[in-house]
Coordinates of C-alpha atoms and ligand atoms in Angstrom, one line a residue:
M659 CA -16.4 18.3 13.8
Q660 CA -17.4 16.7 10.6
K661 CA -19.3 13.4 10.8
Y662 CA -19.4 11.1 7.8
Q663 CA -21.9 8.5 6.5
L664 CA -21.6 5.3 4.6
Y665 CA -22.1 5.0 0.9
I666 CA -24.3 2.0 0.1
N667 CA -26.2 1.2 -3.1
G668 CA -25.6 4.7 -4.5
Q669 CA -26.9 6.5 -1.4
W670 CA -25.3 8.2 1.5
V671 CA -26.7 6.5 4.6
D672 CA -26.3 6.5 8.3
S673 CA -25.0 3.4 10.0
T674 CA -27.6 1.1 11.7
E675 CA -26.0 2.0 15.0
D676 CA -24.7 5.2 16.6
R677 CA -21.1 4.0 16.9
W678 CA -18.2 6.1 15.7
I679 CA -14.4 5.9 15.1
E680 CA -12.5 9.1 15.8
V681 CA -10.0 10.3 13.3
E682 CA -7.0 12.0 14.9
D683 CA -4.5 14.4 13.3
P684 CA -1.2 12.8 14.3
A685 CA 0.6 16.2 14.0
T686 CA -1.7 17.8 16.7
K687 CA -3.2 14.7 18.4
E688 CA -6.6 16.4 17.9
V689 CA -9.7 14.5 16.8
Y690 CA -11.1 16.3 13.9
A691 CA -13.6 13.9 12.3
K692 CA -15.7 10.9 13.0
V693 CA -16.6 8.0 10.7
P694 CA -19.2 5.3 11.4
R695 CA -17.9 2.2 13.1
S696 CA -20.0 0.0 10.8
T697 CA -21.9 -2.9 12.1
E698 CA -22.3 -6.4 10.7
A699 CA -25.7 -5.2 9.4
D700 CA -24.2 -2.3 7.5
T701 CA -21.6 -4.6 6.0
R702 CA -24.2 -7.0 4.8
L703 CA -26.2 -4.2 3.2
A704 CA -23.1 -3.2 1.3
I705 CA -22.5 -6.8 0.2
D706 CA -26.1 -7.2 -0.9
A707 CA -26.0 -4.0 -2.9
A708 CA -22.7 -5.1 -4.6
K709 CA -24.2 -8.5 -5.3
K710 CA -27.4 -7.0 -6.8
A711 CA -25.4 -4.6 -9.0
F712 CA -23.0 -7.3 -10.3
P713 CA -24.9 -8.8 -13.3
N714 CA -25.5 -5.5 -15.0
W715 CA -22.1 -4.2 -14.3
K716 CA -20.5 -7.4 -15.6
D717 CA -22.6 -7.0 -18.8
T718 CA -21.8 -3.3 -19.2
P719 CA -19.4 -3.2 -22.3
I720 CA -15.8 -2.8 -21.3
D721 CA -15.6 0.5 -23.3
D722 CA -18.4 1.9 -21.0
R723 CA -16.6 0.7 -17.9
I724 CA -13.5 2.4 -19.1
L725 CA -15.4 5.6 -19.6
Y726 CA -16.7 5.5 -16.1
M727 CA -13.2 5.0 -14.7
E728 CA -11.8 7.8 -16.8
K729 CA -14.4 10.1 -15.3
L730 CA -13.5 8.9 -11.8
Y731 CA -9.9 9.6 -12.6
A732 CA -10.7 13.1 -13.8
Y733 CA -12.7 13.7 -10.6
I734 CA -9.7 12.7 -8.5
K735 CA -7.4 15.0 -10.5
E736 CA -9.9 17.9 -10.2
H737 CA -10.0 17.4 -6.4
E738 CA -6.3 16.7 -5.9
E739 CA -5.7 19.7 -3.6
D740 CA -8.7 18.9 -1.4
I741 CA -7.7 15.3 -1.2
A742 CA -4.0 16.2 -0.4
K743 CA -5.2 18.6 2.4
E744 CA -7.3 15.9 4.1
L745 CA -4.8 13.2 3.5
S746 CA -2.0 15.3 5.1
H747 CA -4.4 15.8 8.2
E748 CA -5.2 12.1 8.6
L749 CA -1.8 10.7 7.9
G750 CA 0.4 13.5 9.3
C751 CA 2.6 14.2 6.2
T752 CA 3.3 17.6 4.8
Y753 CA 0.9 19.0 2.1
D754 CA 3.6 18.7 -0.5
V755 CA 4.3 15.1 0.2
A756 CA 0.5 14.4 0.3
L757 CA 0.1 16.1 -3.1
E758 CA 3.1 14.7 -4.9
G759 CA 4.1 11.6 -3.0
Q760 CA 0.5 10.4 -2.3
V761 CA -2.1 11.8 -4.6
R762 CA -0.2 12.4 -7.9
M763 CA 1.7 9.2 -7.6
T764 CA -1.5 7.4 -8.3
Y765 CA -2.0 9.0 -11.7
S766 CA 0.5 7.0 -13.8
E767 CA -0.8 3.8 -12.1
I768 CA -4.4 4.6 -12.9
E769 CA -3.4 5.4 -16.5
A770 CA -1.5 2.1 -16.7
T771 CA -4.5 0.2 -15.4
I772 CA -6.9 1.8 -17.8
K773 CA -4.5 1.1 -20.7
A774 CA -4.3 -2.5 -19.6
A775 CA -8.1 -2.8 -19.6
R776 CA -8.2 -1.2 -23.1
E777 CA -5.6 -3.7 -24.4
H778 CA -6.8 -6.8 -22.6
E779 CA -8.4 -9.4 -24.9
M780 CA -11.6 -10.4 -23.1
V781 CA -12.0 -13.3 -25.7
E782 CA -9.1 -15.4 -26.9
E783 CA -9.5 -17.9 -29.7
M784 CA -7.6 -21.1 -29.8
E785 CA -8.5 -23.9 -32.3
N786 CA -12.0 -25.1 -31.2
T787 CA -11.8 -23.1 -28.0
K788 CA -12.8 -19.7 -26.8
I789 CA -11.1 -18.5 -23.6
I790 CA -13.0 -15.7 -22.0
S791 CA -12.0 -13.5 -19.1
E792 CA -14.7 -13.0 -16.5
P793 CA -14.9 -11.0 -13.3
Y794 CA -15.2 -12.8 -10.0
G795 CA -18.3 -11.0 -8.6
V796 CA -18.3 -9.0 -5.4
V797 CA -14.8 -7.9 -4.4
A798 CA -14.0 -6.7 -0.9
A799 CA -11.1 -4.2 -1.1
I800 CA -9.5 -3.8 2.4
T801 CA -6.8 -1.2 2.6
P802 CA -4.2 0.1 5.1
W803 CA -3.5 3.6 6.3
N804 CA 0.0 4.4 5.0
Y805 CA -0.9 5.3 1.4
P806 CA -4.6 6.1 1.9
L807 CA -5.4 6.9 -1.8
S808 CA -3.0 4.7 -3.8
Q809 CA -3.9 1.6 -1.9
I810 CA -7.6 2.2 -2.8
T811 CA -7.0 3.1 -6.5
R812 CA -4.7 0.1 -7.0
K813 CA -7.7 -2.1 -6.1
I814 CA -10.9 -0.4 -7.2
F815 CA -9.7 0.7 -10.7
P816 CA -8.7 -2.8 -11.9
A817 CA -11.6 -4.5 -10.0
L818 CA -14.2 -2.3 -11.6
L819 CA -12.7 -2.3 -15.0
A820 CA -12.7 -6.1 -14.9
G821 CA -16.4 -6.0 -14.2
N822 CA -16.5 -6.8 -10.5
T823 CA -18.5 -4.8 -8.0
V824 CA -16.8 -3.6 -4.9
V825 CA -17.2 -3.1 -1.1
L826 CA -14.4 -0.8 0.0
K827 CA -13.2 -0.9 3.6
P828 CA -10.5 1.6 4.2
S829 CA -8.2 1.7 7.3
Q830 CA -9.9 3.0 10.4
N831 CA -6.9 5.3 10.9
T832 CA -7.1 7.2 7.6
P833 CA -10.7 6.7 6.3
I834 CA -11.3 10.3 5.0
T835 CA -9.5 10.0 1.7
A836 CA -11.8 7.1 0.8
Y837 CA -14.7 9.5 1.0
F838 CA -13.4 11.4 -2.0
V839 CA -13.4 8.2 -4.0
A840 CA -17.0 7.4 -3.0
D841 CA -18.0 11.0 -3.7
G842 CA -16.4 10.7 -7.1
C843 CA -18.3 7.5 -7.8
D844 CA -21.5 9.4 -6.8
F845 CA -20.6 12.4 -8.9
I846 CA -20.0 10.4 -12.1
K847 CA -23.2 8.5 -11.5
L848 CA -21.6 5.1 -11.3
P849 CA -24.5 2.7 -11.3
E850 CA -25.9 2.1 -7.8
G851 CA -24.2 -0.7 -5.8
V852 CA -21.1 -0.9 -8.1
L853 CA -19.0 0.7 -5.4
N854 CA -19.9 0.8 -1.7
L855 CA -18.0 2.3 1.2
V856 CA -18.1 0.9 4.7
T857 CA -15.8 2.3 7.4
G858 CA -14.9 0.4 10.5
R859 CA -12.6 -2.0 12.2
G860 CA -10.8 -4.9 10.5
S861 CA -11.9 -7.3 13.3
E862 CA -15.6 -6.3 12.6
V863 CA -16.2 -5.2 9.1
G864 CA -13.2 -6.9 7.6
S865 CA -14.1 -10.3 9.2
V866 CA -17.7 -10.1 8.0
L867 CA -16.4 -9.5 4.4
A868 CA -13.8 -12.3 4.7
K869 CA -16.4 -14.8 5.9
S870 CA -19.3 -13.9 3.7
K871 CA -20.3 -16.4 1.1
D872 CA -21.5 -13.5 -1.0
V873 CA -18.1 -12.0 -1.3
D874 CA -16.2 -13.7 -4.2
M875 CA -12.8 -12.2 -3.8
I876 CA -10.8 -10.3 -1.2
S877 CA -8.1 -7.9 -2.1
F878 CA -6.2 -7.1 1.1
T879 CA -3.3 -4.8 1.7
G880 CA -2.0 -4.6 5.2
S881 CA 0.2 -6.4 7.8
T882 CA 1.3 -10.0 7.4
E883 CA -0.5 -10.8 10.7
G884 CA -3.8 -9.2 9.4
G885 CA -3.5 -11.0 6.1
S886 CA -2.9 -14.3 7.7
T887 CA -6.0 -14.0 9.9
L888 CA -8.1 -12.8 7.1
G889 CA -6.8 -15.3 4.6
A890 CA -7.7 -18.2 7.0
Q891 CA -11.2 -16.7 7.5
A892 CA -11.7 -16.3 3.7
Q893 CA -10.7 -19.9 3.0
E894 CA -13.8 -21.1 4.8
T895 CA -15.7 -20.1 1.7
I896 CA -12.9 -20.8 -0.8
K897 CA -12.8 -17.3 -2.2
K898 CA -10.0 -15.8 -4.3
V899 CA -7.6 -14.0 -2.0
Q900 CA -5.0 -11.4 -3.0
L901 CA -2.6 -10.5 -0.2
E902 CA -0.2 -7.5 -0.3
L903 CA 1.6 -7.6 3.0
G904 CA 4.6 -6.3 5.0
G905 CA 8.3 -6.2 4.1
K906 CA 11.8 -5.9 5.5
S907 CA 13.5 -5.0 2.2
P908 CA 17.3 -5.2 1.8
A909 CA 19.6 -2.8 -0.1
L910 CA 22.5 -5.0 -1.0
V911 CA 25.6 -2.8 -1.5
L912 CA 28.5 -4.1 -3.5
E913 CA 32.1 -3.1 -2.9
D914 CA 32.3 -0.7 -5.8
A915 CA 29.0 1.1 -5.1
D916 CA 28.7 4.9 -4.9
V917 CA 28.0 5.3 -1.2
E918 CA 26.5 8.8 -1.6
L919 CA 24.0 7.3 -4.1
V920 CA 23.2 4.5 -1.6
A921 CA 22.6 6.9 1.2
K922 CA 20.4 9.2 -1.0
K923 CA 18.3 6.4 -2.5
V924 CA 17.9 4.2 0.6
L925 CA 17.1 7.0 3.0
D926 CA 14.6 8.5 0.6
T927 CA 12.6 5.2 1.0
V928 CA 13.1 5.1 4.8
Y929 CA 12.3 8.7 5.6
S930 CA 9.9 9.9 2.9
N931 CA 6.8 8.5 4.7
V932 CA 8.5 8.3 8.1
G933 CA 9.5 4.7 7.3
Q934 CA 5.8 3.8 6.9
T935 CA 6.3 2.3 3.5
C936 CA 5.9 -1.4 2.9
S937 CA 8.7 -1.5 0.4
C938 CA 11.2 0.8 2.2
L939 CA 14.8 -0.4 2.2
S940 CA 15.1 -0.8 6.0
R941 CA 18.1 -3.1 5.9
V942 CA 21.4 -2.1 4.3
V943 CA 23.6 -5.1 3.7
A944 CA 27.1 -3.9 2.9
P945 CA 30.7 -5.1 2.7
R946 CA 32.6 -4.5 5.9
S947 CA 35.4 -2.9 3.8
I948 CA 33.3 0.2 3.1
K949 CA 32.0 0.6 6.6
Q950 CA 33.5 4.1 7.3
E951 CA 32.5 5.9 4.1
L952 CA 29.1 4.3 4.0
E953 CA 28.3 5.3 7.6
E954 CA 29.5 8.9 7.0
A955 CA 27.4 9.2 3.9
L956 CA 24.3 7.9 5.7
I957 CA 24.7 10.4 8.5
E958 CA 25.4 13.3 6.2
E959 CA 22.3 12.4 4.1
T960 CA 20.1 12.1 7.2
K961 CA 21.1 15.6 8.3
K962 CA 19.4 16.9 5.1
Y963 CA 16.0 15.9 6.4
T964 CA 14.0 18.1 8.7
F965 CA 11.7 16.1 11.0
G966 CA 9.0 18.2 12.6
N967 CA 5.5 19.6 12.4
P968 CA 4.1 19.0 8.8
Y969 CA 2.3 22.4 9.0
D970 CA 5.6 24.3 9.5
E971 CA 7.5 25.7 6.6
G972 CA 10.7 23.7 5.9
T973 CA 9.5 20.4 7.5
K974 CA 10.3 17.5 5.2
V975 CA 9.1 14.6 7.5
G976 CA 6.1 14.7 9.7
P977 CA 5.0 12.5 12.6
L978 CA 4.2 8.8 12.7
S979 CA 0.6 8.2 11.9
S980 CA -0.8 7.2 15.3
K981 CA -0.1 6.6 19.0
K982 CA 0.0 2.9 18.3
Q983 CA 2.8 3.5 15.6
F984 CA 4.7 5.8 18.0
E985 CA 4.7 3.2 20.8
K986 CA 5.6 0.4 18.4
V987 CA 8.6 2.3 16.9
T988 CA 9.7 3.5 20.4
S989 CA 9.8 -0.1 21.6
Y990 CA 11.8 -1.3 18.6
V991 CA 14.4 1.5 19.1
A992 CA 14.8 0.4 22.7
I993 CA 15.3 -3.2 21.5
G994 CA 17.8 -1.9 18.9
K995 CA 19.8 -0.1 21.6
S996 CA 20.1 -3.3 23.5
E997 CA 21.1 -5.5 20.5
A998 CA 23.1 -3.3 18.1
T999 CA 25.3 -0.2 18.0
L1000 CA 23.4 3.2 17.8
L1001 CA 25.2 5.0 14.9
Y1002 CA 23.0 8.1 14.8
E1003 CA 19.8 9.5 16.4
G1004 CA 18.5 12.7 14.9
E1005 CA 16.2 15.4 16.3
V1006 CA 12.7 16.5 15.9
K1007 CA 12.1 20.2 15.5
D1008 CA 8.6 20.4 16.9
N1009 CA 7.1 17.3 18.5
K1010 CA 3.5 18.3 19.4
G1011 CA 2.4 15.1 17.5
Y1012 CA 3.6 11.6 17.3
N1013 CA 7.0 12.7 15.9
F1014 CA 9.9 10.4 15.8
P1015 CA 13.6 11.2 14.9
P1016 CA 15.6 9.3 12.4
V1017 CA 17.6 6.4 13.9
I1018 CA 20.5 4.4 12.3
F1019 CA 21.8 1.2 13.9
T1020 CA 25.0 -0.4 12.8
D1021 CA 26.8 -3.7 13.2
V1022 CA 23.4 -5.3 13.4
D1023 CA 23.3 -9.0 13.6
Q1024 CA 21.3 -10.4 10.7
N1025 CA 19.1 -12.4 13.1
A1026 CA 18.5 -9.5 15.5
T1027 CA 14.9 -8.4 16.1
I1028 CA 15.5 -5.1 14.4
A1029 CA 16.9 -6.9 11.4
Q1030 CA 14.0 -9.3 11.2
E1031 CA 10.8 -7.5 12.1
E1032 CA 9.0 -4.7 10.2
I1033 CA 9.5 -1.6 12.3
F1034 CA 7.5 0.8 10.1
G1035 CA 9.4 3.9 11.3
P1036 CA 12.4 6.0 10.3
V1037 CA 14.8 3.3 11.5
L1038 CA 17.7 1.8 9.4
S1039 CA 19.7 -1.3 10.2
I1040 CA 23.2 -1.8 8.7
I1041 CA 24.4 -5.4 8.5
Y1042 CA 27.9 -6.1 7.3
Y1043 CA 29.1 -9.1 5.2
D1044 CA 32.6 -10.4 4.4
D1045 CA 31.9 -12.0 1.0
L1046 CA 29.2 -11.5 -1.6
E1047 CA 27.6 -14.9 -1.2
E1048 CA 27.1 -14.1 2.5
G1049 CA 25.6 -10.7 1.5
I1050 CA 23.1 -12.4 -0.7
D1051 CA 22.2 -14.9 2.0
I1052 CA 21.8 -12.1 4.5
S1053 CA 19.6 -10.2 2.1
N1054 CA 17.3 -13.3 1.8
N1055 CA 17.4 -14.1 5.5
T1056 CA 13.9 -12.7 6.2
I1057 CA 10.3 -14.1 6.2
Y1058 CA 9.5 -11.2 3.8
G1059 CA 10.2 -10.7 0.1
L1060 CA 8.5 -7.5 -1.0
S1061 CA 11.1 -5.2 -2.5
S1062 CA 14.9 -4.9 -2.7
A1063 CA 17.8 -3.1 -4.2
V1064 CA 21.3 -3.8 -5.4
F1065 CA 23.9 -1.0 -5.6
G1066 CA 27.1 -1.4 -7.7
K1067 CA 28.9 0.3 -10.5
D1068 CA 29.1 -2.9 -12.6
I1069 CA 25.5 -3.2 -13.9
D1070 CA 26.1 -6.7 -15.4
K1071 CA 27.1 -7.9 -11.9
C1072 CA 24.0 -6.3 -10.4
L1073 CA 21.8 -7.9 -13.1
E1074 CA 23.5 -11.3 -12.3
I1075 CA 22.6 -10.9 -8.6
A1076 CA 19.0 -9.6 -9.0
P1077 CA 17.4 -13.0 -9.7
K1078 CA 19.1 -14.4 -6.6
I1079 CA 17.2 -11.9 -4.4
L1080 CA 13.9 -13.4 -3.2
A1081 CA 11.7 -10.4 -3.6
G1082 CA 9.0 -9.1 -6.0
D1083 CA 11.2 -6.4 -7.3
V1084 CA 14.8 -5.3 -7.4
H1085 CA 15.9 -1.7 -7.9
I1086 CA 19.4 -1.5 -9.3
N1087 CA 21.1 1.6 -8.1
G1088 CA 17.8 2.9 -6.8
A1089 CA 16.1 3.0 -10.2
S1090 CA 12.5 4.1 -9.8
G1091 CA 9.6 1.8 -10.4
N1092 CA 7.3 1.6 -13.4
S1093 CA 3.5 1.8 -13.2
N1094 CA 3.1 -0.9 -15.9
A1095 CA 5.3 -3.4 -14.0
P1096 CA 4.0 -5.8 -11.4
F1097 CA 4.2 -5.0 -7.7
G1098 CA 3.8 -7.7 -5.0
G1099 CA 5.5 -10.0 -2.6
Y1100 CA 7.4 -13.2 -2.4
K1101 CA 7.3 -15.4 0.8
M1102 CA 5.3 -13.8 3.7
S1103 CA 5.0 -10.5 1.9
G1104 CA 1.9 -12.0 0.2
Y1105 CA 0.8 -13.2 -3.2
G1106 CA -0.8 -11.6 -6.2
R1107 CA 0.3 -8.5 -8.0
E1108 CA -0.8 -5.0 -8.4
K1109 CA -0.4 -2.3 -11.1
G1110 CA -0.8 -2.4 -14.9
K1111 CA -2.0 -5.6 -16.6
Y1112 CA -0.7 -7.7 -13.8
G1113 CA -3.0 -5.9 -11.4
L1114 CA -5.9 -6.2 -13.8
W1115 CA -5.4 -10.0 -14.2
E1116 CA -5.9 -10.5 -10.5
F1117 CA -9.5 -9.5 -10.8
L1118 CA -10.3 -11.7 -13.8
Q1119 CA -10.8 -15.5 -14.0
S1120 CA -10.6 -17.5 -17.3
K1121 CA -13.2 -19.7 -18.7
A1122 CA -12.6 -22.2 -21.6
I1123 CA -15.6 -22.8 -24.0
Y1124 CA -15.1 -25.7 -26.4
V1125 CA -17.1 -25.7 -29.6
E1126 CA -17.9 -28.8 -31.6
S1127 CA -17.5 -27.6 -35.2
K1128 CA -20.3 -29.4 -37.0
Ligands
LIG1882 P1 -3.4 -3.9 9.2 O1 -3.2 -5.3 8.8 O2 -3.5 -3.6 10.6 O3 -4.8 -3.4 8.5 C1 -5.0 -3.3 7.1 C2 -6.4 -3.2 6.8 O4 -7.0 -4.5 7.1 C3 -7.2 -2.2 7.6 O5 -8.3 -1.8 6.9 C4 -7.7 -3.1 8.8 O6 -8.9 -2.6 9.4 C5 -8.0 -4.4 8.1 N1 -7.8 -5.6 9.0 C6 -6.8 -5.8 9.9 N2 -7.0 -7.0 10.4 C7 -8.0 -7.6 9.8 C8 -8.6 -8.9 9.9 N3 -8.2 -9.8 10.7 N4 -9.7 -9.2 9.1 C9 -10.1 -8.3 8.2 N5 -9.6 -7.0 8.0 C10 -8.5 -6.7 8.8 O7 -2.3 -3.1 8.5 P2 -2.0 -1.5 8.6 O8 -1.4 -1.3 10.0 O9 -3.2 -0.7 8.3 O10 -1.0 -1.2 7.5 C11 0.4 -1.4 7.6 C12 0.9 -2.7 7.0 O11 0.5 -2.8 5.6 C13 2.4 -2.9 7.0 O12 2.7 -4.2 7.4 C14 2.7 -2.6 5.5 O13 3.9 -3.2 5.2 C15 1.6 -3.2 4.8 N6 1.4 -2.6 3.5 C16 1.7 -3.5 2.4 C17 1.6 -2.9 1.1 C18 1.9 -3.8 -0.1 O14 1.6 -3.4 -1.2 N7 2.5 -5.0 0.1 C19 1.3 -1.6 0.9 C20 1.0 -0.8 2.0 C21 1.1 -1.3 3.3

């Protein structure tokens, strides 16, 4: 079994203690790797290294920082097959999904971030004033397990391009992908201390980072619960906090919508990562008048997905990512059966791992537990409305506001509704996203934005310098 180290101050080092976190393959339930369960001392060493490296990195010309990041991007591309292989083991998805839906999906985002850095005016002139953009200092990047690479690249590329140094703490469930990123930084000879990797638990490493007076900014992606705890800890030292949190995103369907399109687009978001996508459209809010055709379309579309062992030919959807996830989704489905109508429950071809079948509930009350809480599994809730205003209210009846969709043939009507949806983005008729556009939440889905220039701005603060002219 492979054992990993920590990457601190440009060196691969052992943890200060012999404590480990086991990494399990959710498709086989076998432990195949161990990463250090880093201690407070390890975390402090990483923070110190990042702090020491900051002044030089901040003063490194932006063109040179861009060059480093282009090399890191090239390293990721060159190793895409190895990364996809490891990622599929630690997350439980098929190799094809890992390569296309996880690794390659980061490419356009990385390119958009580099472009934004190239175009950003670090100095802006305004009458007797110069406004300069400056980095914060040491950034702690804390990431979740569901998109092990993109959640890291969305943070470290803009943070480093902006001139910050980074301590990266990936999820304890999927830490292996992060090793490719640290390896890449080592390979391109990124100056020592500019990027440091500490693996471990949120309650241990994450808390030390949140509370440290030497960490200037936290960029956190994870659950709303984790973000709330961490945000409170971080405020003790008044640091900048960016929170990218959970969701319960609605797909608002209008009367004239193409139901086949609704089924295809919605279920793609719900099944493609076994529902373990923050922005997945887990609530369909539809007019009662189209109930029958909509339900038939959703069932037909669901049958096109093969849930099973990700290592078997023909499998489209693998297992949930962990025992914890399996137990959580199982309990939500039991709750759903007691509070709504079960429309469809699919099958799993091979369930050696934490596999879970697709489940659709219908006639769900808008305030039901399964309509309100983030399940993070292949579970869809259909909620019906009688008039459109009610449909909009139901769509907004959630503590979350990450993503959303509106489906209808009349695009002007959809565009009129889009601003009324309280979410960070609205996909009309399932239109795909844009790597240059902002991504982030309203309400308890967090604050701050990722991707493109919006993501870069998060890691910069502005300073006004006033000049007396004589
Ligand atoms: P999580 O909150 O359990 O953990 C996320 C990361 O934070 C992990 O590295 C964890 O170790 C660390 N952590 C957890 N609690 C912490 C604490 N109190 N202090 C410091 N660090 C802490 O989330 P998860 O289960 O890994 O990920 C799933 C969640 O992430 C879902 O809610 C999903 O919606 C959300 N998510 C959001 C986005 C987004 O962009 N908005 C993207 C992906 C995932």
